[in-house]
Every structure is written in structure tokens, then in C-alpha cells.
Short mmCIF file of N, CA, C and O in Angstrom, two decimals:
data_model
loop_
_atom_site.label_atom_id
_atom_site.label_comp_id
_atom_site.label_asym_id
_atom_site.label_seq_id
_atom_site.Cartn_x
_atom_site.Cartn_y
_atom_site.Cartn_z
N MET A 1 53.27 265.46 53.09
CA MET A 1 51.98 266.12 52.49
C MET A 1 51.99 266.56 51.17
O MET A 1 50.82 266.43 50.76
N ASP A 2 53.09 266.76 50.67
CA ASP A 2 53.04 267.22 49.06
C ASP A 2 52.52 266.06 48.59
O ASP A 2 52.03 266.41 47.29
N THR A 3 52.78 264.73 48.60
CA THR A 3 52.43 263.74 48.16
C THR A 3 50.86 263.48 47.95
O THR A 3 50.03 263.43 46.97
N ILE A 4 50.35 263.70 49.32
CA ILE A 4 48.72 263.68 49.33
C ILE A 4 48.00 264.76 48.69
O ILE A 4 47.06 264.92 48.10
N LYS A 5 48.80 266.41 48.53
CA LYS A 5 48.33 267.33 47.60
C LYS A 5 48.44 266.85 46.11
O LYS A 5 47.31 266.97 45.50
N ARG A 6 49.24 266.46 45.72
CA ARG A 6 49.46 266.05 44.28
C ARG A 6 48.48 264.75 43.89
O ARG A 6 47.83 264.87 42.81
N LEU A 7 48.41 264.02 44.98
CA LEU A 7 47.13 262.81 44.39
C LEU A 7 45.89 263.29 44.62
O LEU A 7 45.02 262.95 43.85
N HIS A 8 45.61 264.17 45.60
CA HIS A 8 44.18 264.89 45.59
C HIS A 8 43.95 265.58 44.30
O HIS A 8 43.07 265.91 43.57
N GLY A 9 45.07 266.54 43.76
CA GLY A 9 44.81 267.02 42.67
C GLY A 9 44.81 266.49 41.31
O GLY A 9 43.96 266.45 40.43
N LYS A 10 45.12 265.20 41.09
CA LYS A 10 45.28 264.35 40.31
C LYS A 10 43.79 263.72 40.44
O LYS A 10 43.25 263.32 39.24
N PHE A 11 43.29 263.30 41.35
CA PHE A 11 42.26 262.60 41.58
C PHE A 11 41.00 263.64 41.03
O PHE A 11 40.17 263.55 40.34
N ILE A 12 41.04 264.84 41.61
CA ILE A 12 39.99 265.95 41.02
C ILE A 12 39.95 265.86 39.56
O ILE A 12 38.83 266.10 38.96
N ALA A 13 41.19 265.94 38.94
CA ALA A 13 41.71 266.34 37.52
C ALA A 13 40.74 265.11 37.01
O ALA A 13 40.18 265.33 35.90
N LEU A 14 40.67 263.79 37.59
CA LEU A 14 40.47 262.53 36.85
C LEU A 14 38.78 262.55 37.00
O LEU A 14 37.98 262.36 36.06
N MET A 15 38.28 263.15 37.89
CA MET A 15 36.80 263.14 38.23
C MET A 15 36.27 264.26 37.16
O MET A 15 35.28 264.19 36.73
N LEU A 16 36.97 265.36 36.94
CA LEU A 16 36.46 266.20 35.99
C LEU A 16 36.49 265.86 34.70
O LEU A 16 35.61 266.03 34.03
N PHE A 17 37.42 265.23 34.30
CA PHE A 17 37.74 264.30 33.04
C PHE A 17 36.68 263.29 32.62
O PHE A 17 35.70 263.49 31.80
N PHE A 18 35.99 262.47 34.10
CA PHE A 18 34.79 261.62 33.58
C PHE A 18 33.34 262.32 33.52
O PHE A 18 32.81 261.94 32.85
N ALA A 19 33.57 263.19 34.41
CA ALA A 19 32.27 264.29 34.46
C ALA A 19 31.89 264.71 33.00
O ALA A 19 30.91 264.77 32.18
N SER A 20 32.84 265.40 32.51
CA SER A 20 32.69 265.91 31.19
C SER A 20 32.59 264.71 30.18
O SER A 20 31.87 265.05 29.15
N ALA A 21 33.40 263.55 30.14
CA ALA A 21 33.32 262.50 29.25
C ALA A 21 31.73 262.14 29.16
O ALA A 21 30.98 261.64 27.78
N SER A 22 31.14 261.82 30.29
CA SER A 22 29.79 261.42 30.30
C SER A 22 28.85 262.22 29.75
O SER A 22 27.83 262.01 29.15
N THR A 23 28.95 263.29 29.78
CA THR A 23 27.96 264.79 29.36
C THR A 23 28.23 264.39 27.73
O THR A 23 27.11 264.50 27.18
N ALA A 24 29.21 264.44 27.14
CA ALA A 24 29.51 264.28 25.86
C ALA A 24 28.74 263.08 25.08
O ALA A 24 28.40 263.11 23.84
N TYR A 25 28.84 261.88 25.99
CA TYR A 25 28.47 260.89 25.45
C TYR A 25 26.67 260.81 25.15
O TYR A 25 25.84 259.99 24.92
N GLY A 26 26.05 261.85 26.12
CA GLY A 26 24.66 261.91 26.21
C GLY A 26 23.67 262.81 25.06
O GLY A 26 22.73 262.88 25.19
N HIS A 27 24.50 262.72 23.84
CA HIS A 27 24.17 263.83 22.85
C HIS A 27 22.66 263.22 22.45
O HIS A 27 21.83 264.32 21.84
N GLY A 28 22.59 261.99 22.27
CA GLY A 28 21.41 261.81 21.60
C GLY A 28 20.19 261.14 22.35
O GLY A 28 19.43 260.58 22.02
N ASP A 29 20.42 261.53 23.95
CA ASP A 29 19.82 260.65 24.82
C ASP A 29 18.33 261.95 25.35
O ASP A 29 18.67 262.36 26.03
N TRP A 30 17.27 261.66 24.64
CA TRP A 30 16.32 262.61 24.43
C TRP A 30 15.01 261.81 25.07
O TRP A 30 14.83 260.86 24.13
N ALA A 31 14.01 262.40 25.91
CA ALA A 31 12.99 261.65 26.02
C ALA A 31 11.66 261.86 24.45
O ALA A 31 12.06 262.83 24.15
N PRO A 32 10.94 260.95 24.13
CA PRO A 32 10.35 260.82 23.24
C PRO A 32 9.46 261.96 23.25
O PRO A 32 8.60 262.05 24.32
N LYS A 33 9.00 262.77 22.05
CA LYS A 33 7.65 263.58 22.39
C LYS A 33 6.53 263.27 21.68
O LYS A 33 5.25 263.78 21.40
N HIS A 34 6.35 262.08 20.75
CA HIS A 34 5.26 261.77 20.02
C HIS A 34 5.17 260.45 20.30
O HIS A 34 4.41 259.65 19.60
N SER A 35 5.27 259.79 21.66
CA SER A 35 4.95 258.69 22.07
C SER A 35 5.38 257.44 21.08
O SER A 35 5.25 256.16 20.85
N GLY A 36 6.62 257.67 20.67
CA GLY A 36 7.59 256.83 19.72
C GLY A 36 8.63 256.25 20.73
O GLY A 36 8.80 256.17 21.69
N VAL A 37 9.69 255.86 20.00
CA VAL A 37 10.77 255.22 20.39
C VAL A 37 12.05 256.03 20.05
O VAL A 37 11.91 256.04 18.64
N MET A 38 12.98 256.65 20.68
CA MET A 38 14.17 257.21 20.37
C MET A 38 15.28 256.03 19.98
O MET A 38 15.51 255.01 20.37
N ASN A 39 16.36 256.77 18.86
CA ASN A 39 17.45 256.06 18.47
C ASN A 39 18.26 255.86 19.65
O ASN A 39 18.48 256.46 20.66
N ASP A 40 19.19 254.93 19.32
CA ASP A 40 20.22 254.57 20.37
C ASP A 40 21.73 255.39 20.21
O ASP A 40 22.60 255.54 19.21
N GLY A 41 21.44 257.07 20.61
CA GLY A 41 22.52 257.89 20.49
C GLY A 41 22.70 258.32 19.11
O GLY A 41 21.82 258.03 18.18
N GLY A 42 23.64 259.12 18.95
CA GLY A 42 24.00 259.82 17.58
C GLY A 42 24.09 260.98 17.44
O GLY A 42 23.51 261.59 18.34
N GLU A 43 24.59 261.94 16.21
CA GLU A 43 24.55 263.28 16.39
C GLU A 43 23.36 263.68 16.14
O GLU A 43 22.83 264.75 16.73
N LEU A 44 22.32 263.33 15.52
CA LEU A 44 20.94 263.51 15.51
C LEU A 44 19.92 262.82 16.40
O LEU A 44 20.59 261.44 16.39
N SER A 45 18.81 263.25 16.82
CA SER A 45 18.15 262.21 17.48
C SER A 45 16.99 262.01 16.57
O SER A 45 16.42 262.68 16.13
N PHE A 46 16.55 260.88 16.17
CA PHE A 46 15.33 260.28 15.73
C PHE A 46 14.40 259.33 16.41
O PHE A 46 14.81 258.45 17.28
N GLU A 47 12.91 260.06 16.44
CA GLU A 47 12.18 259.46 17.24
C GLU A 47 10.78 258.63 16.40
O GLU A 47 10.48 259.37 15.45
N LEU A 48 11.24 257.05 16.46
CA LEU A 48 10.19 256.44 15.29
C LEU A 48 8.96 256.01 15.60
O LEU A 48 8.81 255.82 16.87
N VAL A 49 7.89 256.48 15.20
CA VAL A 49 6.38 256.23 15.73
C VAL A 49 5.81 255.42 14.82
O VAL A 49 5.96 255.63 13.40
N ALA A 50 5.48 254.10 15.12
CA ALA A 50 4.76 253.14 14.44
C ALA A 50 3.17 253.62 14.31
O ALA A 50 2.51 254.27 14.88
N GLY A 51 2.86 253.31 12.63
CA GLY A 51 1.62 253.41 12.35
C GLY A 51 0.83 252.53 11.38
O GLY A 51 1.97 251.63 11.03
N LYS A 52 -0.17 252.39 11.39
CA LYS A 52 -0.90 251.35 10.54
C LYS A 52 -0.83 251.46 9.13
O LYS A 52 -0.40 250.71 8.41
N ARG A 53 -0.35 252.69 8.81
CA ARG A 53 -0.13 253.01 7.18
C ARG A 53 1.06 253.48 6.89
O ARG A 53 1.64 253.51 5.73
N THR A 54 1.80 254.19 7.81
CA THR A 54 3.14 254.91 7.73
C THR A 54 3.74 254.92 9.11
O THR A 54 3.03 255.07 10.07
N TRP A 55 5.16 254.93 8.82
CA TRP A 55 5.70 255.21 9.92
C TRP A 55 6.70 256.51 9.86
O TRP A 55 6.69 256.61 8.90
N THR A 56 6.58 257.33 11.09
CA THR A 56 7.08 258.48 11.14
C THR A 56 8.38 258.72 11.93
O THR A 56 8.48 258.38 13.30
N ALA A 57 9.44 259.34 11.35
CA ALA A 57 10.75 259.67 12.17
C ALA A 57 10.53 261.16 12.26
O ALA A 57 10.61 261.96 11.35
N TYR A 58 10.50 261.54 13.49
CA TYR A 58 10.78 262.94 13.74
C TYR A 58 12.24 263.23 14.17
O TYR A 58 12.89 262.20 14.81
N VAL A 59 12.96 264.11 13.59
CA VAL A 59 14.42 264.36 13.66
C VAL A 59 14.61 265.68 14.37
O VAL A 59 13.84 266.70 14.35
N SER A 60 15.64 265.65 15.39
CA SER A 60 15.70 266.67 16.16
C SER A 60 17.46 267.01 16.57
O SER A 60 18.01 265.85 16.38
N ASP A 61 17.57 267.96 16.85
CA ASP A 61 19.27 268.21 17.30
C ASP A 61 19.33 268.59 18.75
O ASP A 61 18.80 270.07 18.70
N HIS A 62 19.99 268.26 19.90
CA HIS A 62 19.83 268.56 21.11
C HIS A 62 17.97 268.87 21.28
O HIS A 62 18.04 269.49 22.20
N GLY A 63 17.22 267.98 21.04
CA GLY A 63 15.98 268.13 21.55
C GLY A 63 14.78 269.29 20.74
O GLY A 63 13.87 268.89 20.99
N GLU A 64 15.72 269.88 19.81
CA GLU A 64 14.88 270.72 18.96
C GLU A 64 14.81 270.27 17.43
O GLU A 64 15.73 269.80 16.67
N PRO A 65 13.38 270.41 16.75
CA PRO A 65 12.99 269.70 15.64
C PRO A 65 14.16 270.56 14.57
O PRO A 65 14.40 271.83 14.94
N ILE A 66 14.48 269.86 13.65
CA ILE A 66 15.28 270.31 12.88
C ILE A 66 14.72 270.38 11.14
O ILE A 66 14.07 269.23 10.91
N ASP A 67 14.73 271.21 10.07
CA ASP A 67 14.33 270.84 8.86
C ASP A 67 15.28 270.12 8.09
O ASP A 67 16.27 270.36 8.02
N ILE A 68 14.56 269.07 7.59
CA ILE A 68 15.58 268.01 6.76
C ILE A 68 15.11 268.19 5.21
O ILE A 68 15.11 267.24 4.16
N SER A 69 14.32 269.27 5.02
CA SER A 69 14.02 269.30 3.40
C SER A 69 15.46 269.14 2.77
O SER A 69 16.29 269.99 2.73
N GLY A 70 15.03 268.63 1.41
CA GLY A 70 16.17 268.50 0.61
C GLY A 70 16.92 267.24 1.06
O GLY A 70 18.09 266.81 0.09
N SER A 71 16.73 266.55 1.93
CA SER A 71 17.38 265.11 2.45
C SER A 71 17.03 264.25 1.97
O SER A 71 15.40 264.09 1.33
N SER A 72 17.40 262.99 1.70
CA SER A 72 17.16 261.55 1.45
C SER A 72 17.31 260.91 2.71
O SER A 72 18.27 260.89 3.29
N ALA A 73 16.08 259.59 2.74
CA ALA A 73 16.40 258.91 3.95
C ALA A 73 15.89 257.30 3.55
O ALA A 73 15.20 256.93 2.59
N SER A 74 16.53 256.39 4.04
CA SER A 74 16.34 255.11 4.02
C SER A 74 16.22 254.32 5.63
O SER A 74 16.36 254.86 6.37
N LEU A 75 15.09 253.21 5.55
CA LEU A 75 15.61 252.71 6.84
C LEU A 75 15.67 251.29 6.58
O LEU A 75 15.09 250.69 5.58
N THR A 76 16.64 250.53 6.94
CA THR A 76 16.91 249.17 6.88
C THR A 76 16.50 248.21 8.14
O THR A 76 16.36 248.47 9.03
N ILE A 77 15.45 247.26 7.59
CA ILE A 77 15.07 246.38 8.63
C ILE A 77 15.39 245.12 8.39
O ILE A 77 15.59 244.43 7.40
N GLU A 78 16.35 244.85 9.83
CA GLU A 78 16.76 243.60 9.84
C GLU A 78 15.97 242.58 10.27
O GLU A 78 15.74 242.79 11.57
N LYS A 79 15.89 241.26 9.42
CA LYS A 79 15.23 240.45 10.59
C LYS A 79 15.61 238.99 10.26
O LYS A 79 16.88 238.90 9.85
N ASP A 80 15.15 238.42 10.89
CA ASP A 80 15.51 236.73 10.80
C ASP A 80 16.15 236.12 9.78
O ASP A 80 17.19 235.46 9.64
N ASP A 81 14.96 236.27 8.82
CA ASP A 81 15.49 235.76 7.49
C ASP A 81 15.85 236.83 6.49
O ASP A 81 15.60 236.52 5.35
N GLY A 82 16.51 237.82 6.92
CA GLY A 82 17.34 238.77 5.94
C GLY A 82 16.83 240.03 6.21
O GLY A 82 16.31 240.56 7.23
N SER A 83 16.94 241.29 5.32
CA SER A 83 16.94 242.68 5.38
C SER A 83 16.12 243.16 4.35
O SER A 83 16.35 242.38 3.22
N GLN A 84 15.59 244.42 4.74
CA GLN A 84 14.61 244.90 3.81
C GLN A 84 15.13 246.40 4.09
O GLN A 84 15.20 246.88 4.82
N VAL A 85 15.08 247.21 2.49
CA VAL A 85 15.35 248.56 2.89
C VAL A 85 14.32 249.30 2.46
O VAL A 85 13.92 249.00 0.95
N LEU A 86 13.76 250.29 3.01
CA LEU A 86 12.50 251.30 2.65
C LEU A 86 12.97 252.49 2.44
O LEU A 86 14.17 253.12 3.05
N ALA A 87 12.71 253.18 1.43
CA ALA A 87 12.73 254.70 1.06
C ALA A 87 11.97 255.42 1.84
O ALA A 87 10.97 255.15 2.11
N GLY A 88 12.59 256.46 2.31
CA GLY A 88 11.82 257.50 3.22
C GLY A 88 11.27 258.85 2.28
O GLY A 88 12.04 259.07 1.38
N THR A 89 10.09 259.62 3.11
CA THR A 89 9.80 260.75 2.27
C THR A 89 10.21 261.88 3.33
O THR A 89 9.35 262.17 4.36
N PRO A 90 11.22 262.47 3.24
CA PRO A 90 11.66 263.72 4.42
C PRO A 90 10.84 265.10 3.70
O PRO A 90 10.65 265.34 2.86
N ARG A 91 10.21 265.50 4.93
CA ARG A 91 9.42 266.48 4.78
C ARG A 91 9.36 267.20 6.41
O ARG A 91 8.91 267.02 6.92
N GLY A 92 9.92 269.05 5.87
CA GLY A 92 10.33 269.56 7.31
C GLY A 92 10.87 268.89 8.28
O GLY A 92 11.84 268.63 7.89
N GLY A 93 10.54 268.52 9.39
CA GLY A 93 11.25 267.91 10.57
C GLY A 93 11.03 266.27 10.68
O GLY A 93 11.38 265.86 11.49
N THR A 94 10.11 265.75 9.71
CA THR A 94 9.70 264.37 9.85
C THR A 94 10.35 263.65 8.48
O THR A 94 10.64 264.22 7.32
N ILE A 95 10.37 262.32 8.63
CA ILE A 95 10.62 261.45 7.39
C ILE A 95 9.31 260.32 7.43
O ILE A 95 9.27 259.82 8.69
N ARG A 96 8.46 260.05 6.31
CA ARG A 96 7.70 259.05 6.48
C ARG A 96 8.16 258.12 5.72
O ARG A 96 8.86 257.94 4.47
N PHE A 97 7.67 256.56 6.35
CA PHE A 97 8.09 255.48 5.54
C PHE A 97 6.82 254.24 5.35
O PHE A 97 6.04 254.69 6.45
N PRO A 98 6.70 253.58 4.39
CA PRO A 98 5.60 252.59 4.49
C PRO A 98 5.75 251.76 5.70
O PRO A 98 6.56 251.61 6.26
N ALA A 99 4.72 251.55 6.14
CA ALA A 99 4.36 250.58 6.93
C ALA A 99 4.84 249.15 6.92
O ALA A 99 5.28 248.78 5.69
N PHE A 100 5.53 248.55 7.99
CA PHE A 100 6.07 247.32 7.76
C PHE A 100 5.57 246.46 8.91
O PHE A 100 5.44 246.93 9.86
N SER A 101 5.79 245.10 8.82
CA SER A 101 5.73 244.24 10.09
C SER A 101 6.65 244.09 10.91
O SER A 101 7.90 244.22 10.41
N LEU A 102 6.57 244.18 12.44
CA LEU A 102 7.59 243.88 13.11
C LEU A 102 7.84 242.72 13.61
O LEU A 102 8.99 242.09 14.33
N GLY A 103 7.09 241.42 12.77
CA GLY A 103 7.62 240.09 13.08
C GLY A 103 8.58 239.85 12.60
O GLY A 103 9.27 240.11 11.55
N GLY A 104 9.64 239.01 13.76
CA GLY A 104 10.92 238.77 13.10
C GLY A 104 12.01 240.09 13.28
O GLY A 104 13.19 239.62 12.88
N VAL A 105 11.73 241.15 13.41
CA VAL A 105 12.70 242.08 13.36
C VAL A 105 13.63 242.12 14.33
O VAL A 105 13.22 241.90 15.70
N LYS A 106 15.04 242.07 13.91
CA LYS A 106 16.21 242.29 15.08
C LYS A 106 16.45 243.77 15.20
O LYS A 106 17.03 244.08 16.43
N LYS A 107 16.65 244.46 14.43
CA LYS A 107 16.94 245.99 14.18
C LYS A 107 16.65 246.56 13.26
O LYS A 107 16.54 246.09 12.27
N LEU A 108 16.53 248.05 13.54
CA LEU A 108 16.23 248.79 12.48
C LEU A 108 17.30 249.90 12.38
O LEU A 108 17.61 250.35 13.40
N SER A 109 17.62 250.24 11.08
CA SER A 109 18.78 251.54 11.05
C SER A 109 18.37 252.76 10.18
O SER A 109 17.79 252.18 9.35
N LEU A 110 18.13 253.44 10.40
CA LEU A 110 18.04 254.67 9.78
C LEU A 110 18.94 255.52 9.33
O LEU A 110 19.99 255.59 10.23
N ARG A 111 19.04 255.99 7.94
CA ARG A 111 20.00 256.66 7.28
C ARG A 111 19.50 257.93 6.77
O ARG A 111 18.51 257.97 5.82
N LEU A 112 19.92 259.20 6.99
CA LEU A 112 19.54 260.23 6.35
C LEU A 112 20.64 261.11 5.98
O LEU A 112 22.03 261.22 6.54
N THR A 113 20.49 261.22 4.85
CA THR A 113 21.68 262.14 3.75
C THR A 113 20.97 263.22 3.65
O THR A 113 19.95 263.62 2.78
N ARG A 114 21.78 264.24 4.45
CA ARG A 114 21.33 265.54 4.44
C ARG A 114 21.41 266.37 2.91
O ARG A 114 22.08 265.83 2.27
N ALA A 115 20.90 267.45 2.83
CA ALA A 115 20.84 268.03 1.35
C ALA A 115 22.58 268.78 1.29
O ALA A 115 22.75 268.61 0.05
N ASP A 116 23.46 269.02 2.40
CA ASP A 116 24.59 269.19 1.83
C ASP A 116 25.63 267.83 1.99
O ASP A 116 27.03 268.07 1.91
N GLY A 117 25.07 266.70 2.09
CA GLY A 117 25.78 265.77 1.73
C GLY A 117 26.22 264.92 3.20
O GLY A 117 26.90 263.72 2.98
N SER A 118 25.78 265.62 4.25
CA SER A 118 26.42 265.00 5.55
C SER A 118 25.69 263.90 6.00
O SER A 118 24.31 263.82 5.38
N LEU A 119 25.89 262.86 6.65
CA LEU A 119 25.18 261.38 7.07
C LEU A 119 24.67 261.54 8.21
O LEU A 119 25.69 262.07 9.24
N ALA A 120 23.57 261.20 8.59
CA ALA A 120 23.52 260.97 10.24
C ALA A 120 22.63 259.48 10.24
O ALA A 120 21.87 259.00 9.17
N PHE A 121 22.74 258.79 11.22
CA PHE A 121 22.26 257.62 11.35
C PHE A 121 21.61 257.36 13.02
O PHE A 121 22.22 257.84 13.76
N GLY A 122 20.32 256.53 12.94
CA GLY A 122 19.64 256.15 13.93
C GLY A 122 19.68 254.63 13.88
O GLY A 122 19.26 254.14 12.89
N ARG A 123 20.15 254.11 15.00
CA ARG A 123 19.98 252.71 15.21
C ARG A 123 18.85 252.65 16.49
O ARG A 123 19.08 252.79 17.45
N PHE A 124 18.07 251.53 15.83
CA PHE A 124 16.99 250.89 16.88
C PHE A 124 17.29 249.47 17.27
O PHE A 124 17.12 248.56 16.41
N SER A 125 17.70 249.15 18.63
CA SER A 125 18.37 247.94 18.89
C SER A 125 16.88 246.82 19.08
O SER A 125 15.66 247.32 18.95
N ARG A 126 16.94 245.75 19.22
CA ARG A 126 15.86 244.57 19.42
C ARG A 126 15.17 244.99 20.33
O ARG A 126 13.76 245.06 20.49
N GLU A 127 15.72 245.48 21.64
CA GLU A 127 14.86 245.93 22.87
C GLU A 127 14.44 247.24 22.20
O GLU A 127 13.25 247.33 22.88
N ALA A 128 14.66 248.29 21.53
CA ALA A 128 14.19 249.38 21.11
C ALA A 128 12.67 248.96 20.52
O ALA A 128 11.67 249.30 20.59
N VAL A 129 12.87 248.11 19.20
CA VAL A 129 12.00 247.49 18.45
C VAL A 129 10.58 246.73 19.27
O VAL A 129 9.60 246.97 18.82
N ALA A 130 11.21 246.09 20.56
CA ALA A 130 10.22 245.48 21.12
C ALA A 130 8.98 246.64 22.10
O ALA A 130 8.12 246.41 22.35
N LYS A 131 9.49 247.94 22.16
CA LYS A 131 9.12 248.85 22.83
C LYS A 131 7.71 249.56 21.80
O LYS A 131 6.84 250.06 22.08
N PHE A 132 7.95 249.24 20.46
CA PHE A 132 6.77 249.90 19.41
C PHE A 132 5.59 249.53 19.65
O PHE A 132 5.33 248.15 19.81
N SER A 133 4.59 250.03 19.46
CA SER A 133 3.11 250.06 19.53
C SER A 133 2.48 250.59 18.09
O SER A 133 2.59 252.10 17.94
N LEU A 134 1.41 250.07 17.67
CA LEU A 134 0.79 250.91 16.36
C LEU A 134 -0.05 252.17 17.11
O LEU A 134 -0.91 251.69 17.97
N ASN A 135 0.28 253.07 16.51
CA ASN A 135 -0.70 254.35 16.78
C ASN A 135 -1.69 254.55 15.79
O ASN A 135 -1.63 254.02 14.55
#
């Protein structure tokens, strides 16, 4: 009987561990608010919205917009034939990037250097890139 109680206690502890671990990994999983595509996890969430003249990244933390004034940003576009880096213009809670073609894009990587020197990254996989439509 003691063996069963010990096993039951270990099972409960293990289940609590896995429940808390899955919660911790969901940090960057938020629904898009601007008809864009969300990044694959990360400390901050980036929703990238494609436009004909500019692309806009909306920055949030736990689903709430944050001010990134004084930051710098870049977007690396990895294509079949090489990569290109675009400088972004942060303002308020958004980053604006010049428009670019989606042809041959394998993935996108956004890098944000905040005013305090901390870094945040947003990665958009090939599958995420395939979801973009021009607004």
C-alpha cells in the first residue's frame, strides 16, 4: 500500500511539473490583432503585417503593446539565393520596414535592440511566411 501511495505522489508531482512547463513555453503565443502573422515564440511577441509600401511589426509583451522608442531594429530576409538585412524604424509600439518581395523567402528574423541594450528576436518560419498577404 505504501508503494502505491509513493507512486501516486510521484505521478502527481510529475503531472504538475509538465503542466507548469507547458505554460512557461507559451510566452509568445498570442493571436494576431492586426491581420498579420505572429512570430514563433520568444520573450516579446512580434506581429508582422505586410504592406505594399512598408511592412509593420507590432511589438507586445504578454499580449499588451509596449513602447519601443529609442530602440533599433533590423529584419533579415533569408532567400534561396542569399540574405538581405533591412533597417527598421521603431516608433511607439511599432517598427516600420521598407517593403520587399516574398519570392524565394525561406524565413525572416527580426532583431530588436531596446534602449537599455537588451535584445529581443522574432523568427518567422517558411510556414509563417507562406501566410502573408499584402494589406
